[in-house]
């Protein structure tokens, strides 16, 4: 009897595997062409949204403005600009953004590691074309947040106009 069961199993396994291989999978929800289109669409728009430190600091004082840090949670906890709200870039979804930024009219200020100079531990620079500001801006725009401004300055870590919070600031 055990031999019969083994034979049946040996016959059924390849049939089952063949059926699974024949089942077509749906195309992924990745659309590189649309990504290129939205990137092209915002090319000129973003240029008008790059602001120097003086303007960035002025906008930070407005109550209808959110300072957004999209670096990893550990990087944010270690050191971030005082007053920054954290949403990890990899967690961007329509729902999560809406919870933190309910109004798409809110002014959003963004910065990344490539805006801070002289602290390679907490603000390690990336290659310029891969700086986190770029995908952050594109994604916010793509989710309907058009009131986004990006810090254009490279600010020395010792610049007294910047205030930091986090475990590495104490």
PDB file of C-alpha atoms in Angstrom:
ATOM      1  CA  UNK A   1       0.000   0.000   0.000  1.00  0.00           C
ATOM      2  CA  UNK A   2       2.848   2.415   0.840  1.00  0.00           C
ATOM      3  CA  UNK A   3       4.385   1.721  -2.535  1.00  0.00           C
ATOM      4  CA  UNK A   4       1.139   2.616  -4.321  1.00  0.00           C
ATOM      5  CA  UNK A   5       0.894   5.929  -2.422  1.00  0.00           C
ATOM      6  CA  UNK A   6       4.512   6.779  -3.290  1.00  0.00           C
ATOM      7  CA  UNK A   7       3.856   6.060  -6.965  1.00  0.00           C
ATOM      8  CA  UNK A   8       0.723   8.242  -6.954  1.00  0.00           C
ATOM      9  CA  UNK A   9       2.620  11.090  -5.297  1.00  0.00           C
ATOM     10  CA  UNK A  10       5.465  10.777  -7.792  1.00  0.00           C
ATOM     11  CA  UNK A  11       2.955  10.988 -10.636  1.00  0.00           C
ATOM     12  CA  UNK A  12       1.021  13.942  -9.173  1.00  0.00           C
ATOM     13  CA  UNK A  13       4.019  16.140  -8.334  1.00  0.00           C
ATOM     14  CA  UNK A  14       5.106  16.724 -11.961  1.00  0.00           C
ATOM     15  CA  UNK A  15       1.483  17.261 -13.050  1.00  0.00           C
ATOM     16  CA  UNK A  16       1.028  19.854 -10.291  1.00  0.00           C
ATOM     17  CA  UNK A  17       4.304  21.571 -11.178  1.00  0.00           C
ATOM     18  CA  UNK A  18       3.391  21.706 -14.852  1.00  0.00           C
ATOM     19  CA  UNK A  19       0.002  23.255 -14.050  1.00  0.00           C
ATOM     20  CA  UNK A  20       1.678  25.927 -11.911  1.00  0.00           C
ATOM     21  CA  UNK A  21       4.196  26.730 -14.657  1.00  0.00           C
ATOM     22  CA  UNK A  22       1.457  27.147 -17.245  1.00  0.00           C
ATOM     23  CA  UNK A  23      -0.481  29.644 -15.136  1.00  0.00           C
ATOM     24  CA  UNK A  24       0.311  33.139 -16.500  1.00  0.00           C
ATOM     25  CA  UNK A  25       1.151  35.777 -13.940  1.00  0.00           C
ATOM     26  CA  UNK A  26      -0.191  39.298 -14.253  1.00  0.00           C
ATOM     27  CA  UNK A  27       2.136  42.117 -15.255  1.00  0.00           C
ATOM     28  CA  UNK A  28       3.651  43.941 -12.276  1.00  0.00           C
ATOM     29  CA  UNK A  29       2.440  47.358 -11.190  1.00  0.00           C
ATOM     30  CA  UNK A  30       5.655  48.995 -12.384  1.00  0.00           C
ATOM     31  CA  UNK A  31       5.457  51.539 -15.190  1.00  0.00           C
ATOM     32  CA  UNK A  32       8.836  52.993 -16.074  1.00  0.00           C
ATOM     33  CA  UNK A  33       7.482  54.852 -19.111  1.00  0.00           C
ATOM     34  CA  UNK A  34       5.021  56.775 -16.913  1.00  0.00           C
ATOM     35  CA  UNK A  35       7.822  57.490 -14.441  1.00  0.00           C
ATOM     36  CA  UNK A  36       9.830  59.044 -17.266  1.00  0.00           C
ATOM     37  CA  UNK A  37       6.781  61.043 -18.390  1.00  0.00           C
ATOM     38  CA  UNK A  38       6.121  62.499 -14.923  1.00  0.00           C
ATOM     39  CA  UNK A  39       9.843  63.219 -14.503  1.00  0.00           C
ATOM     40  CA  UNK A  40       9.826  65.102 -17.798  1.00  0.00           C
ATOM     41  CA  UNK A  41       6.605  66.904 -16.842  1.00  0.00           C
ATOM     42  CA  UNK A  42       8.097  68.330 -13.657  1.00  0.00           C
ATOM     43  CA  UNK A  43      11.533  69.175 -15.015  1.00  0.00           C
ATOM     44  CA  UNK A  44      10.848  72.906 -15.461  1.00  0.00           C
ATOM     45  CA  UNK A  45       8.351  73.039 -12.569  1.00  0.00           C
ATOM     46  CA  UNK A  46      10.935  71.728 -10.086  1.00  0.00           C
ATOM     47  CA  UNK A  47      13.505  74.335 -11.162  1.00  0.00           C
ATOM     48  CA  UNK A  48      11.149  77.038  -9.869  1.00  0.00           C
ATOM     49  CA  UNK A  49      10.811  75.164  -6.560  1.00  0.00           C
ATOM     50  CA  UNK A  50      14.511  75.031  -5.678  1.00  0.00           C
ATOM     51  CA  UNK A  51      15.051  77.567  -2.905  1.00  0.00           C
ATOM     52  CA  UNK A  52      18.115  78.881  -1.069  1.00  0.00           C
ATOM     53  CA  UNK A  53      18.570  78.419   2.666  1.00  0.00           C
ATOM     54  CA  UNK A  54      17.301  81.925   3.541  1.00  0.00           C
ATOM     55  CA  UNK A  55      13.938  81.273   1.841  1.00  0.00           C
ATOM     56  CA  UNK A  56      13.809  77.730   3.235  1.00  0.00           C
ATOM     57  CA  UNK A  57      14.238  79.040   6.790  1.00  0.00           C
ATOM     58  CA  UNK A  58      11.616  81.738   6.221  1.00  0.00           C
ATOM     59  CA  UNK A  59       9.094  79.171   4.921  1.00  0.00           C
ATOM     60  CA  UNK A  60       9.814  76.912   7.926  1.00  0.00           C
ATOM     61  CA  UNK A  61       8.258  79.506  10.231  1.00  0.00           C
ATOM     62  CA  UNK A  62       4.885  79.374   8.453  1.00  0.00           C
ATOM     63  CA  UNK A  63       2.312  77.234  10.297  1.00  0.00           C
ATOM     64  CA  UNK A  64       0.888  75.926   7.006  1.00  0.00           C
ATOM     65  CA  UNK A  65       4.257  74.445   6.094  1.00  0.00           C
ATOM     66  CA  UNK A  66       5.607  70.979   6.825  1.00  0.00           C
ATOM     67  CA  UNK A  67       9.314  70.190   6.853  1.00  0.00           C
ATOM     68  CA  UNK A  68       9.617  66.645   5.531  1.00  0.00           C
ATOM     69  CA  UNK A  69      12.505  64.245   6.118  1.00  0.00           C
ATOM     70  CA  UNK A  70      12.227  61.094   3.991  1.00  0.00           C
ATOM     71  CA  UNK A  71      15.491  59.422   4.976  1.00  0.00           C
ATOM     72  CA  UNK A  72      15.439  56.103   6.829  1.00  0.00           C
ATOM     73  CA  UNK A  73      13.884  56.062  10.285  1.00  0.00           C
ATOM     74  CA  UNK A  74      17.247  55.339  11.906  1.00  0.00           C
ATOM     75  CA  UNK A  75      18.927  58.275  10.112  1.00  0.00           C
ATOM     76  CA  UNK A  76      16.030  60.536  11.111  1.00  0.00           C
ATOM     77  CA  UNK A  77      16.180  59.453  14.756  1.00  0.00           C
ATOM     78  CA  UNK A  78      19.937  60.034  14.892  1.00  0.00           C
ATOM     79  CA  UNK A  79      19.856  63.568  13.527  1.00  0.00           C
ATOM     80  CA  UNK A  80      17.369  65.694  11.618  1.00  0.00           C
ATOM     81  CA  UNK A  81      16.416  69.326  11.196  1.00  0.00           C
ATOM     82  CA  UNK A  82      14.417  70.518  14.189  1.00  0.00           C
ATOM     83  CA  UNK A  83      10.703  70.464  13.443  1.00  0.00           C
ATOM     84  CA  UNK A  84      10.946  67.894  10.650  1.00  0.00           C
ATOM     85  CA  UNK A  85       8.217  65.323  10.179  1.00  0.00           C
ATOM     86  CA  UNK A  86       9.382  61.883   9.146  1.00  0.00           C
ATOM     87  CA  UNK A  87       7.958  59.640   6.447  1.00  0.00           C
ATOM     88  CA  UNK A  88      10.387  57.044   5.162  1.00  0.00           C
ATOM     89  CA  UNK A  89      10.519  57.358   1.366  1.00  0.00           C
ATOM     90  CA  UNK A  90       9.974  53.621   0.954  1.00  0.00           C
ATOM     91  CA  UNK A  91       6.696  53.994   2.887  1.00  0.00           C
ATOM     92  CA  UNK A  92       5.185  56.527   0.475  1.00  0.00           C
ATOM     93  CA  UNK A  93       1.640  55.503  -0.356  1.00  0.00           C
ATOM     94  CA  UNK A  94      -1.389  57.665  -0.959  1.00  0.00           C
ATOM     95  CA  UNK A  95      -2.837  56.670   2.419  1.00  0.00           C
ATOM     96  CA  UNK A  96       0.290  57.195   4.506  1.00  0.00           C
ATOM     97  CA  UNK A  97       0.976  60.562   2.911  1.00  0.00           C
ATOM     98  CA  UNK A  98      -2.631  61.653   3.505  1.00  0.00           C
ATOM     99  CA  UNK A  99      -2.326  60.783   7.212  1.00  0.00           C
ATOM    100  CA  UNK A 100       0.765  62.981   7.660  1.00  0.00           C
ATOM    101  CA  UNK A 101      -0.149  65.652   5.097  1.00  0.00           C
ATOM    102  CA  UNK A 102      -3.963  65.759   4.834  1.00  0.00           C
ATOM    103  CA  UNK A 103      -4.144  68.836   2.608  1.00  0.00           C
ATOM    104  CA  UNK A 104      -2.484  68.758  -0.775  1.00  0.00           C
ATOM    105  CA  UNK A 105      -2.276  72.557  -0.525  1.00  0.00           C
ATOM    106  CA  UNK A 106       0.166  72.357   2.402  1.00  0.00           C
ATOM    107  CA  UNK A 107       3.563  73.787   1.609  1.00  0.00           C
ATOM    108  CA  UNK A 108       6.116  70.973   1.889  1.00  0.00           C
ATOM    109  CA  UNK A 109       9.815  71.636   2.354  1.00  0.00           C
ATOM    110  CA  UNK A 110      12.241  68.832   1.572  1.00  0.00           C
ATOM    111  CA  UNK A 111      15.920  68.304   2.235  1.00  0.00           C
ATOM    112  CA  UNK A 112      18.259  65.322   2.187  1.00  0.00           C
ATOM    113  CA  UNK A 113      21.789  64.219   3.030  1.00  0.00           C
ATOM    114  CA  UNK A 114      23.143  66.099   0.026  1.00  0.00           C
ATOM    115  CA  UNK A 115      22.073  69.443   1.538  1.00  0.00           C
ATOM    116  CA  UNK A 116      24.209  69.101   4.673  1.00  0.00           C
ATOM    117  CA  UNK A 117      27.996  69.327   4.443  1.00  0.00           C
ATOM    118  CA  UNK A 118      30.501  68.186   7.036  1.00  0.00           C
ATOM    119  CA  UNK A 119      28.667  65.364   8.834  1.00  0.00           C
ATOM    120  CA  UNK A 120      29.372  62.189   6.873  1.00  0.00           C
ATOM    121  CA  UNK A 121      28.003  60.019   9.692  1.00  0.00           C
ATOM    122  CA  UNK A 122      24.497  61.480   9.884  1.00  0.00           C
ATOM    123  CA  UNK A 123      24.259  63.053   6.435  1.00  0.00           C
ATOM    124  CA  UNK A 124      26.340  60.838   4.146  1.00  0.00           C
ATOM    125  CA  UNK A 125      26.163  62.270   0.632  1.00  0.00           C
ATOM    126  CA  UNK A 126      24.889  60.202  -2.253  1.00  0.00           C
ATOM    127  CA  UNK A 127      25.894  60.617  -5.875  1.00  0.00           C
ATOM    128  CA  UNK A 128      24.291  63.888  -6.974  1.00  0.00           C
ATOM    129  CA  UNK A 129      21.876  62.357  -9.533  1.00  0.00           C
ATOM    130  CA  UNK A 130      20.758  59.831  -6.900  1.00  0.00           C
ATOM    131  CA  UNK A 131      20.073  62.297  -4.089  1.00  0.00           C
ATOM    132  CA  UNK A 132      16.883  61.500  -2.181  1.00  0.00           C
ATOM    133  CA  UNK A 133      15.384  64.922  -2.930  1.00  0.00           C
ATOM    134  CA  UNK A 134      14.840  63.933  -6.559  1.00  0.00           C
ATOM    135  CA  UNK A 135      12.606  60.860  -6.080  1.00  0.00           C
ATOM    136  CA  UNK A 136      10.943  62.528  -3.092  1.00  0.00           C
ATOM    137  CA  UNK A 137       9.949  65.531  -5.207  1.00  0.00           C
ATOM    138  CA  UNK A 138       8.763  63.325  -8.082  1.00  0.00           C
ATOM    139  CA  UNK A 139       6.686  61.107  -5.796  1.00  0.00           C
ATOM    140  CA  UNK A 140       5.079  63.960  -3.879  1.00  0.00           C
ATOM    141  CA  UNK A 141       4.155  65.603  -7.180  1.00  0.00           C
ATOM    142  CA  UNK A 142       2.856  62.299  -8.519  1.00  0.00           C
ATOM    143  CA  UNK A 143       0.619  61.873  -5.470  1.00  0.00           C
ATOM    144  CA  UNK A 144      -0.838  65.340  -6.067  1.00  0.00           C
ATOM    145  CA  UNK A 145       1.277  67.420  -3.679  1.00  0.00           C
ATOM    146  CA  UNK A 146       2.335  70.285  -5.919  1.00  0.00           C
ATOM    147  CA  UNK A 147       3.274  72.858  -3.265  1.00  0.00           C
ATOM    148  CA  UNK A 148       6.724  71.323  -2.730  1.00  0.00           C
ATOM    149  CA  UNK A 149       9.936  73.278  -2.274  1.00  0.00           C
ATOM    150  CA  UNK A 150      13.409  71.823  -2.164  1.00  0.00           C
ATOM    151  CA  UNK A 151      16.440  73.212  -0.384  1.00  0.00           C
ATOM    152  CA  UNK A 152      18.970  74.083  -3.088  1.00  0.00           C
ATOM    153  CA  UNK A 153      21.836  75.052  -0.778  1.00  0.00           C
ATOM    154  CA  UNK A 154      24.686  72.919   0.511  1.00  0.00           C
ATOM    155  CA  UNK A 155      24.794  74.044   4.124  1.00  0.00           C
ATOM    156  CA  UNK A 156      27.770  73.474   6.423  1.00  0.00           C
ATOM    157  CA  UNK A 157      26.763  71.419   9.465  1.00  0.00           C
ATOM    158  CA  UNK A 158      28.139  74.176  11.707  1.00  0.00           C
ATOM    159  CA  UNK A 159      25.889  76.860  10.204  1.00  0.00           C
ATOM    160  CA  UNK A 160      24.166  78.296  13.290  1.00  0.00           C
ATOM    161  CA  UNK A 161      20.950  78.906  11.369  1.00  0.00           C
ATOM    162  CA  UNK A 162      20.299  75.164  11.322  1.00  0.00           C
ATOM    163  CA  UNK A 163      18.988  73.530  14.459  1.00  0.00           C
ATOM    164  CA  UNK A 164      19.026  69.750  14.848  1.00  0.00           C
ATOM    165  CA  UNK A 165      17.276  67.152  16.967  1.00  0.00           C
ATOM    166  CA  UNK A 166      17.981  63.476  17.454  1.00  0.00           C
ATOM    167  CA  UNK A 167      20.091  61.108  19.504  1.00  0.00           C
ATOM    168  CA  UNK A 168      23.352  62.324  17.921  1.00  0.00           C
ATOM    169  CA  UNK A 169      22.726  65.953  18.877  1.00  0.00           C
ATOM    170  CA  UNK A 170      23.098  65.522  22.606  1.00  0.00           C
TER     171      UNK A 170
END
